[in-house]
mmCIF file of C-alpha atoms in Angstrom:
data_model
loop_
_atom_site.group_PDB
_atom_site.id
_atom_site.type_symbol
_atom_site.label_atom_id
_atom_site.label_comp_id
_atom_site.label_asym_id
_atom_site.label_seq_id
_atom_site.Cartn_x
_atom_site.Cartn_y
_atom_site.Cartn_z
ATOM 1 C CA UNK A 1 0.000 0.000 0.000
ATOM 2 C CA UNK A 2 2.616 2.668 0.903
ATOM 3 C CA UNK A 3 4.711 2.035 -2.398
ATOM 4 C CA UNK A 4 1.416 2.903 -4.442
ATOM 5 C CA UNK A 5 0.320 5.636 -2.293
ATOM 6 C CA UNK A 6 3.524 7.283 -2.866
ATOM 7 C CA UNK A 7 4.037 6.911 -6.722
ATOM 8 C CA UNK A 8 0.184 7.343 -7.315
ATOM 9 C CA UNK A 9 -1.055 10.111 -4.804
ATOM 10 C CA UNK A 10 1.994 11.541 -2.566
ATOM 11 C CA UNK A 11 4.346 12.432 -5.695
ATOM 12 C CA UNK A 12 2.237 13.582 -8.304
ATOM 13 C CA UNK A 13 -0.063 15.822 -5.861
ATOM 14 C CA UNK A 14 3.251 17.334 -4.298
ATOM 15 C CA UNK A 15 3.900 17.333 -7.704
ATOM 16 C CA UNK A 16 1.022 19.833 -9.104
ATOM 17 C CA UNK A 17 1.530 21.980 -6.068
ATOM 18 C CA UNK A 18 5.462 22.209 -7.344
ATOM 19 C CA UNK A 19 5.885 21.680 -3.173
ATOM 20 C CA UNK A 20 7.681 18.016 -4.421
ATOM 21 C CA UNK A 21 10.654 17.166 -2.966
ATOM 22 C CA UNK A 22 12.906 13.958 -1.676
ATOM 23 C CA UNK A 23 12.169 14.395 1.995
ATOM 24 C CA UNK A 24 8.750 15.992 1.465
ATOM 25 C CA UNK A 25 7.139 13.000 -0.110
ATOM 26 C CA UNK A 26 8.858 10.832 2.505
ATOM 27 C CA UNK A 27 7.523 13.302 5.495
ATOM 28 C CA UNK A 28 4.002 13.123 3.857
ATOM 29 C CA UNK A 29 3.942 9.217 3.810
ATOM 30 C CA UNK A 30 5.282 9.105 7.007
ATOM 31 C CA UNK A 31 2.636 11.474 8.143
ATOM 32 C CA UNK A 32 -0.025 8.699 6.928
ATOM 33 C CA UNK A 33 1.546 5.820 8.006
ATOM 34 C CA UNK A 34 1.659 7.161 11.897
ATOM 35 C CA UNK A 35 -1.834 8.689 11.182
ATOM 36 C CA UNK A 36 -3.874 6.408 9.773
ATOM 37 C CA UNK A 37 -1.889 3.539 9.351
ATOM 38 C CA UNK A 38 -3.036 4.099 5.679
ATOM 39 C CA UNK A 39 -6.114 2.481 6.317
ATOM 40 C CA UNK A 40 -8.770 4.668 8.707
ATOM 41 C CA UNK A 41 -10.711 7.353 6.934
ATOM 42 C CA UNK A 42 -12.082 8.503 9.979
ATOM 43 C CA UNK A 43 -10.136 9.422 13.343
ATOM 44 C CA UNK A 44 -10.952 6.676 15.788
ATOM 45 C CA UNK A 45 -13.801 7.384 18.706
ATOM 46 C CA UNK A 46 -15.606 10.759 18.025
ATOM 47 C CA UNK A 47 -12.616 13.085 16.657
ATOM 48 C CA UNK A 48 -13.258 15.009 13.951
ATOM 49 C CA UNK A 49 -9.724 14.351 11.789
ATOM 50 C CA UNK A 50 -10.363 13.131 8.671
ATOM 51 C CA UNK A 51 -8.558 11.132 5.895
ATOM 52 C CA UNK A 52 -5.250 8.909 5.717
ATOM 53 C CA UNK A 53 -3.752 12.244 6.831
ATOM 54 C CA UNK A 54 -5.853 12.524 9.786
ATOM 55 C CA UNK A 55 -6.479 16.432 9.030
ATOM 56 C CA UNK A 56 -9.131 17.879 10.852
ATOM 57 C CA UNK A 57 -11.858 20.102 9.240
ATOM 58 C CA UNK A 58 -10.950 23.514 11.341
ATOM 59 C CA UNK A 59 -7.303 22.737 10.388
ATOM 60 C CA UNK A 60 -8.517 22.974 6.779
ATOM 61 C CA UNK A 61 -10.097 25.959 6.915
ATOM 62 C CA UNK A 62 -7.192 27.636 8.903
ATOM 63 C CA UNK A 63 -5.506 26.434 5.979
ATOM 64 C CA UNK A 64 -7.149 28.751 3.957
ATOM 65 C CA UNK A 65 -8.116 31.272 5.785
ATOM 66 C CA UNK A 66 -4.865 32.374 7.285
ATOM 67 C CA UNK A 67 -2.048 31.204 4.105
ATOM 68 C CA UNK A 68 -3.699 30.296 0.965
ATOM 69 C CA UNK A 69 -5.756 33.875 1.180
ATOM 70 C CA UNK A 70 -2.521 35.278 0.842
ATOM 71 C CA UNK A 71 -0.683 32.863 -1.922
ATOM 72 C CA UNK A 72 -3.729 32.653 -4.776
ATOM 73 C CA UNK A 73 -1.701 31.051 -7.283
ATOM 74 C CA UNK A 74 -0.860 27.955 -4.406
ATOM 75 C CA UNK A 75 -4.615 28.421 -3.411
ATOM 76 C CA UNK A 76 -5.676 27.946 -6.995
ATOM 77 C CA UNK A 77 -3.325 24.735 -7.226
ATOM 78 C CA UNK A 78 -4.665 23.061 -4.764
ATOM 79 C CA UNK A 79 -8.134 23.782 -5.826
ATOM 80 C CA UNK A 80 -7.258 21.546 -8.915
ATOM 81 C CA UNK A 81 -6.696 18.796 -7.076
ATOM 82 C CA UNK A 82 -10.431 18.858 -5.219
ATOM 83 C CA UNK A 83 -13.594 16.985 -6.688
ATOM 84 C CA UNK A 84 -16.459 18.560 -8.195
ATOM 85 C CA UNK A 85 -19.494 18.399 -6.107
ATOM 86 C CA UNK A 86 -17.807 17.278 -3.126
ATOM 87 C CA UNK A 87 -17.955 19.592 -0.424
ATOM 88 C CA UNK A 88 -14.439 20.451 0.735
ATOM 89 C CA UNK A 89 -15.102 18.224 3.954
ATOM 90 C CA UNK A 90 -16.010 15.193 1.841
ATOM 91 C CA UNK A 91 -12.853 16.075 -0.357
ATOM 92 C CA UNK A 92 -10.712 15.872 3.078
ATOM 93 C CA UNK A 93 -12.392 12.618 3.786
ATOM 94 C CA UNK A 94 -12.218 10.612 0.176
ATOM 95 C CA UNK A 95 -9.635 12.792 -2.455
ATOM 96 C CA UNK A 96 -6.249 11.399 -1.315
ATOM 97 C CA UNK A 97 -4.510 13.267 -3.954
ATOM 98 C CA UNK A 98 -6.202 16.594 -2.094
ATOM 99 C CA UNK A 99 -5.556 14.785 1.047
ATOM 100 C CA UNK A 100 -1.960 14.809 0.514
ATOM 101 C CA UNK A 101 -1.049 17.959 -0.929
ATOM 102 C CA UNK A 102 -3.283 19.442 2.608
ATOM 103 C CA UNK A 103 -0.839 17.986 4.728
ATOM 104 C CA UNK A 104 2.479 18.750 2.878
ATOM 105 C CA UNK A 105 0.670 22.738 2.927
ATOM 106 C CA UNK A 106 0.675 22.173 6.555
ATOM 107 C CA UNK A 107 4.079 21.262 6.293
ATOM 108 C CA UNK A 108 4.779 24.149 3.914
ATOM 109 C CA UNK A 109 3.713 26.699 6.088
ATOM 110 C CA UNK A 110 6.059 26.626 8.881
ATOM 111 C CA UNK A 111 9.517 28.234 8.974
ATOM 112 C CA UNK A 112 11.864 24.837 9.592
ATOM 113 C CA UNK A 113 13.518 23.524 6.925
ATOM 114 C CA UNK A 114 12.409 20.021 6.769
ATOM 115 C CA UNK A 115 14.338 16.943 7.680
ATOM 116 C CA UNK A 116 16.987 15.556 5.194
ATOM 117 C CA UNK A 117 15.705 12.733 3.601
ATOM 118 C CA UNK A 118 16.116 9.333 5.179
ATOM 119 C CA UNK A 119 16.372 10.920 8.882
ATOM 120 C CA UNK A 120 13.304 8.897 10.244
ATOM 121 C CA UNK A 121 13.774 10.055 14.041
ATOM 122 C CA UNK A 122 13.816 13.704 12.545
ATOM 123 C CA UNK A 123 10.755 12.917 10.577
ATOM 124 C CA UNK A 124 9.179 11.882 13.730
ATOM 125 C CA UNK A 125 10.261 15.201 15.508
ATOM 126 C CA UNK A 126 9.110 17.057 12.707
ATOM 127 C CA UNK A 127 5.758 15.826 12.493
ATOM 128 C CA UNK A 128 5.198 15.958 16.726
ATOM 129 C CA UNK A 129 6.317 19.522 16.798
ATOM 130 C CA UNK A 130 4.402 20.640 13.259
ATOM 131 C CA UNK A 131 1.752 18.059 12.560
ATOM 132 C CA UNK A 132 0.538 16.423 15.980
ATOM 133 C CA UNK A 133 1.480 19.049 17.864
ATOM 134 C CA UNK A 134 2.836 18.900 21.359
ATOM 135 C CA UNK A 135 0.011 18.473 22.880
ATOM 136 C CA UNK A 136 -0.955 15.259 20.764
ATOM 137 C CA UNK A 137 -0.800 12.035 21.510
ATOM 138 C CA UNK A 138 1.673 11.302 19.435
ATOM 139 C CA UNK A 139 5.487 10.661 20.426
ATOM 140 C CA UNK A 140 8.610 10.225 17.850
ATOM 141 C CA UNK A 141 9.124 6.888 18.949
ATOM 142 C CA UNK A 142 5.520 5.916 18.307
ATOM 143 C CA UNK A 143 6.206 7.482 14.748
ATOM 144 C CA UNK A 144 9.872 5.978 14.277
ATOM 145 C CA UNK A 145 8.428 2.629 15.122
ATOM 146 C CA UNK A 146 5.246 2.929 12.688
ATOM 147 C CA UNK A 147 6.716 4.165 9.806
ATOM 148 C CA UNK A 148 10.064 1.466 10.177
ATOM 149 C CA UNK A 149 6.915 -1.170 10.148
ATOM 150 C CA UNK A 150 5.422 -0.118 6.998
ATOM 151 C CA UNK A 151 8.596 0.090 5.159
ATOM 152 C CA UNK A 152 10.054 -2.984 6.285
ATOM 153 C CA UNK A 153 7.188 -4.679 3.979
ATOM 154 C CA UNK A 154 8.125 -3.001 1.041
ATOM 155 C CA UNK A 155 9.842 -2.943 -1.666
ATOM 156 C CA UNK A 156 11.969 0.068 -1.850
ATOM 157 C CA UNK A 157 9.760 3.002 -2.468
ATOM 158 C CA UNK A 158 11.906 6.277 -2.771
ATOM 159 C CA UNK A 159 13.406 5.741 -6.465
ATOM 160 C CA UNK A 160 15.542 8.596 -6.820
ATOM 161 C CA UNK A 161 18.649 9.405 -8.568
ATOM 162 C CA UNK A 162 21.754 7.060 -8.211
ATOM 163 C CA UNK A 163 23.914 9.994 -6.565
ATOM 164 C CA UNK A 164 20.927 10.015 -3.776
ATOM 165 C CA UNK A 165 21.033 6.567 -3.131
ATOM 166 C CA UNK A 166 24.564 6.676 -2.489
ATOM 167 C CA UNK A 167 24.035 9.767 -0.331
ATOM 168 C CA UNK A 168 21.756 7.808 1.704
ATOM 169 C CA UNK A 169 24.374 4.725 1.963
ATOM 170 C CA UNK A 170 26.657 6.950 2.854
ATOM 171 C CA UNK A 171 24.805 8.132 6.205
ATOM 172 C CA UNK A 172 23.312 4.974 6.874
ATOM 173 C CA UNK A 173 27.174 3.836 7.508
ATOM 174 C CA UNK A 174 27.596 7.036 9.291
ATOM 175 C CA UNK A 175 24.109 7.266 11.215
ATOM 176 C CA UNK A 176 22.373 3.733 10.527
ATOM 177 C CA UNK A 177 19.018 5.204 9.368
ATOM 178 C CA UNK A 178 16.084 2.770 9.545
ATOM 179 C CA UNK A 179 15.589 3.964 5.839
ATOM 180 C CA UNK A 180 17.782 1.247 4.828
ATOM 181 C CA UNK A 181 15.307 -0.153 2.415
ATOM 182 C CA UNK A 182 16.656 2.950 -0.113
ATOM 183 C CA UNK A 183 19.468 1.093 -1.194
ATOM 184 C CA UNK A 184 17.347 -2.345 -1.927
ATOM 185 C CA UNK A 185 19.503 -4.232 -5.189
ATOM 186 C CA UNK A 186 22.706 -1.633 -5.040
ATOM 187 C CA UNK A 187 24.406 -2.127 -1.425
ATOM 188 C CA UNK A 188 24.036 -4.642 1.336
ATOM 189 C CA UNK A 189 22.618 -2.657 4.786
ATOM 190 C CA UNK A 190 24.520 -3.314 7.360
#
């Protein structure tokens, strides 16, 4: 599931909001995998977070309200990606390509830079201090542990260039990263 959510939904919707990037599309399928486990559409007992994403309706409309007033052109990109007829609550519920490019826009609008790509336990900060807040629930191991689950299941997912690969060997000697899986079929992880 997480190797076709990211080549079908993740990249090309981070893609038409030109907000792509190595470590955003891994920070965005991280963000569903601790979420949602890519599977609930709805948050569990009687929260109101919607999606694989988990994004909640007044989160949406902060989105909005408060940054896409003031950037039309991004505003009008992400309008694209919603469904006609669908109100923008049932796009936040069913429209993962919407879905997605919502929470890397929550991403976008704070002032870190984001984690380099492959840094899991950064991830995992990243999304507790931006995404679940500190406040949440939510606790970098829980996400370290969730999202090193997932991707120990599949195949590798990030296909980038050959000089990012190697980049990624290179700290997983220095750092071992539990993004091993990057350099599936061109270096043994060890």
């Amino acid at each position: 599931a997480a190797t076709q959510i990211l080549s079908m939904v993740i990249r090309p919707s981070l893609s038409k909001i030109n907000l792509w990037s190595p470590s955003a599309e891994e920070l965005v399928l991280g963000t569903a995998i601790v979420e949602s486990g890519l599977t609930y559409i709805r948050q569990w007992g009687d929260g109101p977070a919607l999606g694989l994403w988990q994004v909640e309706p007044s989160t949406q409309n902060d989105l909005y309200t408060n940054f896409l007033n003031y950037r039309p052109e991004l505003g009008s990109q992400l309008m694209e990606l919603r469904a006609p007829n669908l109100s923008m609550d049932e796009d936040l519920a069913t429209n993962l390509m919407y879905r997605a490019a919502v929470c890397r826009l929550c991403y976008y609008r704070k002032p870190d830079a984001l984690p380099e790509v492959g840094d899991i336990k950064g991830q995992g900060q990243y999304w507790k201090n931006h995404y679940n807040t500190p406040l949440g629930k939510g606790t970098v191991t829980k996400y370290v542990y969730k999202v090193s689950q997932v991707l120990k299941l599949e195949p590798p997912l990030f296909r980038h260039s050959v000089e990012t690969v190697k980049a990624a060997i290179d700290l997983g000697k220095r750092q071992r990263p539990l993004y091993k899986y990057i350099a599936h079929g061109l270096h043994e992880a060890g």
